[in-house]
Coordinates of N, CA and C in Angstrom, one line a residue:
X1 N -30.8 13.4 0.5 CA -31.9 13.9 -0.4 C -32.0 15.4 -0.2
X2 N -32.1 16.1 -1.3 CA -32.2 17.6 -1.3 C -33.7 17.9 -1.0
X3 N -33.9 18.8 -0.1 CA -35.2 19.2 0.3 C -35.1 20.8 0.5
X4 N -36.2 21.4 0.2 CA -36.2 22.8 0.6 C -37.7 23.3 0.8
X5 N -37.8 24.3 1.6 CA -39.1 24.8 2.0 C -39.2 26.3 1.6
X6 N -40.2 26.6 0.9 CA -40.5 28.0 0.6 C -41.5 28.6 1.6
X7 N -41.3 29.8 2.0 CA -42.2 30.4 3.0 C -42.1 32.0 2.8
X8 N -43.1 32.6 3.4 CA -43.1 34.1 3.5 C -44.1 34.7 2.6
X9 N -44.9 33.9 1.8 CA -45.9 34.6 1.0 C -47.1 35.1 1.8
X10 N -48.0 35.7 1.1 CA -49.2 36.2 1.8 C -49.8 37.3 1.0
X11 N -50.7 38.0 1.7 CA -51.4 39.2 1.2 C -50.8 40.5 1.7
X12 N -50.6 41.4 0.9 CA -50.0 42.7 1.3 C -50.6 43.8 0.4
X13 N -50.7 45.0 0.9 CA -51.2 46.1 0.1 C -50.1 46.6 -0.8
X14 N -50.5 47.3 -1.9 CA -49.6 47.9 -2.8 C -48.7 48.9 -2.0
X15 N -47.4 48.8 -2.4 CA -46.4 49.6 -1.7 C -45.8 48.9 -0.5
X16 N -46.3 47.8 -0.1 CA -45.8 47.1 1.0 C -44.7 46.1 0.7
X17 N -44.3 45.3 1.6 CA -43.1 44.5 1.5 C -43.4 43.1 2.0
X18 N -42.7 42.1 1.4 CA -42.7 40.7 1.9 C -41.3 40.2 1.7
X19 N -41.0 39.2 2.5 CA -39.7 38.5 2.3 C -40.0 37.0 2.2
X20 N -39.6 36.5 1.0 CA -39.7 35.1 0.8 C -38.4 34.4 1.2
X21 N -38.6 33.2 1.7 CA -37.4 32.4 2.1 C -37.4 31.0 1.4
X22 N -36.3 30.5 1.0 CA -36.1 29.2 0.5 C -35.0 28.5 1.3
X23 N -35.4 27.7 2.2 CA -34.5 27.0 3.1 C -34.2 25.6 2.6
X24 N -33.0 25.3 2.3 CA -32.6 24.1 1.7 C -31.8 23.2 2.6
X25 N -31.8 21.9 2.3 CA -31.1 20.9 3.1 C -30.7 19.8 2.2
X26 N -29.8 18.9 2.6 CA -29.4 17.7 1.9 C -28.3 17.9 0.9
X27 N -27.7 19.1 0.9 CA -26.5 19.3 0.0 C -25.6 20.3 0.7
X28 N -24.4 20.4 0.2 CA -23.4 21.3 0.8 C -23.8 22.7 0.2
X29 N -24.1 23.6 1.1 CA -24.6 24.9 0.7 C -23.5 25.8 0.5
X30 N -22.6 25.4 -0.4 CA -21.6 26.4 -0.8 C -21.4 26.3 -2.4
X31 N -22.1 25.4 -3.0 CA -22.1 25.3 -4.4 C -23.5 25.2 -4.9
X32 N -24.1 26.3 -5.4 CA -25.5 26.3 -5.8 C -25.8 27.5 -6.8
X33 N -26.9 27.3 -7.4 CA -27.6 28.4 -8.0 C -29.0 28.3 -7.5
X34 N -29.6 29.4 -7.0 CA -30.9 29.4 -6.5 C -31.7 30.5 -7.2
X35 N -32.8 30.1 -7.8 CA -33.6 31.1 -8.6 C -35.0 31.2 -8.0
X36 N -35.5 32.4 -8.2 CA -36.9 32.6 -7.9 C -37.7 32.9 -9.2
X37 N -38.8 32.2 -9.3 CA -39.6 32.3 -10.5 C -41.0 32.7 -10.0
X38 N -41.9 33.2 -10.9 CA -43.3 33.5 -10.6 C -44.1 33.2 -11.8
X39 N -45.4 32.9 -11.5 CA -46.4 32.7 -12.5 C -47.7 33.4 -12.1
X40 N -48.0 34.4 -12.8 CA -49.3 35.1 -12.6 C -50.4 34.4 -13.4
X41 N -51.7 34.6 -12.9 CA -52.8 34.0 -13.6 C -52.8 34.3 -15.1
X42 N -52.9 33.3 -15.9 CA -53.0 33.5 -17.3 C -51.7 33.8 -18.0
X43 N -50.6 33.8 -17.3 CA -49.3 34.1 -17.9 C -48.3 33.0 -17.7
X44 N -47.2 33.1 -18.5 CA -46.2 32.1 -18.4 C -45.4 32.3 -17.2
X45 N -44.7 31.2 -16.7 CA -43.8 31.4 -15.6 C -42.6 32.2 -16.0
X46 N -42.1 33.1 -15.2 CA -40.9 33.8 -15.6 C -39.9 33.8 -14.4
X47 N -38.6 33.8 -14.8 CA -37.6 33.9 -13.8 C -37.4 35.4 -13.5
X48 N -37.3 35.7 -12.2 CA -37.2 37.1 -11.8 C -35.9 37.4 -11.1
X49 N -35.3 36.4 -10.5 CA -34.0 36.7 -9.8 C -33.3 35.3 -9.5
X50 N -32.0 35.4 -9.5 CA -31.2 34.2 -9.0 C -29.9 34.7 -8.4
X51 N -29.3 33.7 -7.7 CA -28.0 34.0 -7.1 C -27.2 32.7 -7.2
X52 N -25.9 33.0 -7.6 CA -25.0 31.9 -7.8 C -23.8 31.9 -6.9
X53 N -23.5 30.8 -6.3 CA -22.3 30.7 -5.4 C -21.0 30.8 -6.2
X54 N -21.1 30.7 -7.6 CA -19.9 30.7 -8.4 C -19.0 31.9 -8.1
X55 N -19.7 33.1 -8.0 CA -18.9 34.3 -7.6 C -19.8 35.2 -6.7
X56 N -20.9 34.7 -6.2 CA -21.7 35.5 -5.4 C -22.6 36.4 -6.2
X57 N -22.6 36.3 -7.5 CA -23.4 37.2 -8.3 C -24.9 37.0 -8.1
X58 N -25.6 38.2 -8.2 CA -27.0 38.2 -8.2 C -27.5 38.8 -9.5
X59 N -28.7 38.3 -9.9 CA -29.3 38.7 -11.1 C -30.8 39.0 -11.0
X60 N -31.2 40.0 -11.7 CA -32.6 40.4 -11.7 C -33.2 40.6 -13.0
X61 N -34.5 40.3 -13.2 CA -35.1 40.7 -14.4 C -35.6 42.2 -14.2
X62 N -35.7 42.8 -15.4 CA -36.0 44.3 -15.3 C -37.2 44.6 -14.5
X63 N -38.2 43.8 -14.6 CA -39.5 44.0 -14.0 C -39.4 44.2 -12.4
X64 N -38.3 43.6 -11.8 CA -38.2 43.7 -10.4 C -36.9 44.4 -9.9
X65 N -36.1 44.7 -10.8 CA -34.8 45.3 -10.4 C -35.0 46.6 -9.7
X66 N -34.3 46.8 -8.6 CA -34.5 48.0 -7.8 C -35.5 47.9 -6.7
X67 N -36.4 46.9 -6.8 CA -37.4 46.7 -5.8 C -37.2 45.4 -5.0
X68 N -36.7 44.4 -5.7 CA -36.4 43.1 -5.1 C -34.9 42.9 -4.9
X69 N -34.6 42.2 -3.8 CA -33.2 41.9 -3.5 C -33.1 40.4 -3.0
X70 N -32.2 39.7 -3.7 CA -31.9 38.3 -3.4 C -30.6 38.2 -2.6
X71 N -30.7 37.5 -1.5 CA -29.5 37.3 -0.6 C -29.4 35.9 -0.1
X72 N -28.3 35.5 0.3 CA -28.1 34.1 0.8 C -27.5 34.2 2.2
X73 N -27.9 33.3 3.1 CA -27.3 33.1 4.4 C -26.8 31.7 4.4
X74 N -25.6 31.5 4.1 CA -25.0 30.1 4.1 C -25.1 29.4 5.4
X75 N -25.0 30.1 6.5 CA -25.1 29.5 7.8 C -26.5 28.9 8.1
X76 N -27.5 29.5 7.4 CA -28.9 29.0 7.6 C -29.3 28.2 6.4
X77 N -28.5 28.0 5.4 CA -28.9 27.3 4.2 C -30.1 27.9 3.6
X78 N -30.2 29.2 3.6 CA -31.4 29.9 3.1 C -31.1 31.0 2.2
X79 N -31.9 31.1 1.2 CA -31.9 32.3 0.3 C -33.2 33.0 0.4
X80 N -33.0 34.3 0.5 CA -34.2 35.2 0.7 C -34.4 36.1 -0.5
X81 N -35.7 36.4 -0.7 CA -36.0 37.4 -1.7 C -36.8 38.5 -1.0
X82 N -36.2 39.6 -0.8 CA -36.9 40.7 -0.2 C -37.6 41.5 -1.3
X83 N -38.9 41.7 -1.1 CA -39.7 42.3 -2.1 C -40.3 43.6 -1.5
X84 N -39.9 44.7 -2.0 CA -40.3 46.0 -1.6 C -41.1 46.7 -2.7
X85 N -41.9 47.7 -2.3 CA -42.7 48.5 -3.2 C -43.5 47.6 -4.1
X86 N -44.2 46.7 -3.5 CA -44.9 45.7 -4.3 C -46.1 46.4 -5.0
X87 N -46.4 45.8 -6.2 CA -47.4 46.3 -7.0 C -48.5 45.2 -7.3
X88 N -49.7 45.6 -7.6 CA -50.7 44.5 -7.9 C -50.2 43.5 -9.0
X89 N -49.4 44.0 -9.9 CA -48.9 43.1 -11.0 C -47.9 42.2 -10.5
X90 N -47.4 42.3 -9.3 CA -46.5 41.3 -8.7 C -47.3 40.1 -8.1
X91 N -48.6 40.2 -8.2 CA -49.4 39.0 -7.7 C -49.1 37.8 -8.6
X92 N -48.8 36.7 -7.9 CA -48.4 35.5 -8.6 C -48.1 34.4 -7.6
X93 N -47.9 33.2 -8.1 CA -47.4 32.1 -7.3 C -45.9 32.2 -7.6
X94 N -45.1 32.2 -6.5 CA -43.7 32.3 -6.5 C -43.0 31.0 -6.2
X95 N -42.0 30.6 -7.0 CA -41.4 29.4 -6.9 C -39.9 29.5 -6.6
X96 N -39.3 28.7 -5.8 CA -37.9 28.6 -5.6 C -37.4 27.4 -6.4
X97 N -36.2 27.5 -7.0 CA -35.6 26.4 -7.7 C -34.1 26.3 -7.3
X98 N -33.6 25.1 -7.2 CA -32.3 24.9 -6.6 C -31.5 24.0 -7.6
X99 N -30.3 24.5 -7.9 CA -29.3 23.7 -8.7 C -28.1 23.5 -7.7
X100 N -27.7 22.3 -7.5 CA -26.7 22.0 -6.6 C -25.3 22.0 -7.2
X101 N -25.0 23.0 -7.9 CA -23.6 23.2 -8.5 C -23.4 24.7 -8.7
X102 N -22.1 25.0 -8.7 CA -21.8 26.4 -8.9 C -21.7 26.7 -10.4
X103 N -22.8 27.4 -10.8 CA -22.9 27.7 -12.3 C -23.3 29.1 -12.4
X104 N -23.2 29.6 -13.6 CA -23.7 31.0 -13.9 C -25.2 31.0 -13.8
X105 N -25.8 32.2 -13.9 CA -27.2 32.4 -13.7 C -28.0 31.5 -14.6
X106 N -29.1 31.0 -14.1 CA -30.0 30.1 -14.8 C -31.4 30.6 -14.8
X107 N -32.0 30.7 -16.0 CA -33.3 31.3 -16.1 C -34.4 30.4 -16.6
X108 N -34.1 29.1 -16.8 CA -35.1 28.2 -17.2 C -35.5 27.3 -16.1
X109 N -36.7 27.3 -15.6 CA -37.2 26.7 -14.5 C -36.9 25.2 -14.5
X110 N -37.1 24.5 -15.6 CA -37.0 23.1 -15.7 C -35.5 22.6 -15.9
X111 N -34.6 23.6 -15.9 CA -33.2 23.2 -16.0 C -32.6 23.0 -14.6
X112 N -33.4 23.5 -13.6 CA -32.9 23.3 -12.2 C -33.2 21.9 -11.8
X113 N -32.3 21.3 -11.0 CA -32.4 20.0 -10.5 C -33.7 19.8 -9.6
X114 N -34.0 20.9 -8.8 CA -35.0 20.8 -7.8 C -35.9 22.0 -7.9
X115 N -37.2 21.8 -7.8 CA -38.1 22.9 -8.0 C -39.2 22.9 -7.0
X116 N -39.6 24.0 -6.4 CA -40.6 24.0 -5.3 C -42.0 24.0 -5.8
X117 N -42.9 23.9 -4.9 CA -44.3 23.8 -5.2 C -45.0 25.2 -5.4
X118 N -44.3 26.2 -4.9 CA -44.8 27.5 -5.0 C -45.6 28.0 -3.8
X119 N -45.5 29.4 -3.7 CA -46.3 30.0 -2.6 C -47.0 31.2 -3.2
X120 N -48.1 31.5 -2.7 CA -48.9 32.6 -3.2 C -48.5 34.0 -2.6
X121 N -48.3 34.9 -3.5 CA -48.2 36.3 -3.1 C -49.3 37.1 -3.8
X122 N -50.0 37.8 -3.0 CA -51.1 38.7 -3.5 C -50.9 40.1 -3.0
X123 N -51.0 41.0 -4.0 CA -50.8 42.4 -3.7 C -52.1 43.1 -4.1
X124 N -52.7 43.7 -3.1 CA -54.0 44.4 -3.3 C -53.8 45.8 -3.6
X125 N -54.7 46.4 -4.4 CA -54.5 47.8 -4.8 C -55.2 48.7 -3.9

């Protein structure tokens, strides 16, 4: 059974940093796409970054490119999202999603086989 745990959210001041973690289990962590999504109050959920084992490629939406970095640690079955230079508009519930196959980037939340419950990130001004 595939399971994963999201962690690392919290409250931070503008300009600060947080690192989100998505630790997965129950599948061979060498074929996957893992995406990070977020949903701010009153807005639609959006994909912001993903990483594919297909060729190790990483992908970012324009709104976070240059500030956020997605990495994977296969030995720990964990994907991280390092978030730097946080802005109040980054405040949202952040979700991890897992696809247990080596595919190109995926940007649709409900296309992933497994989806997390979300963790809150709040950036104060």
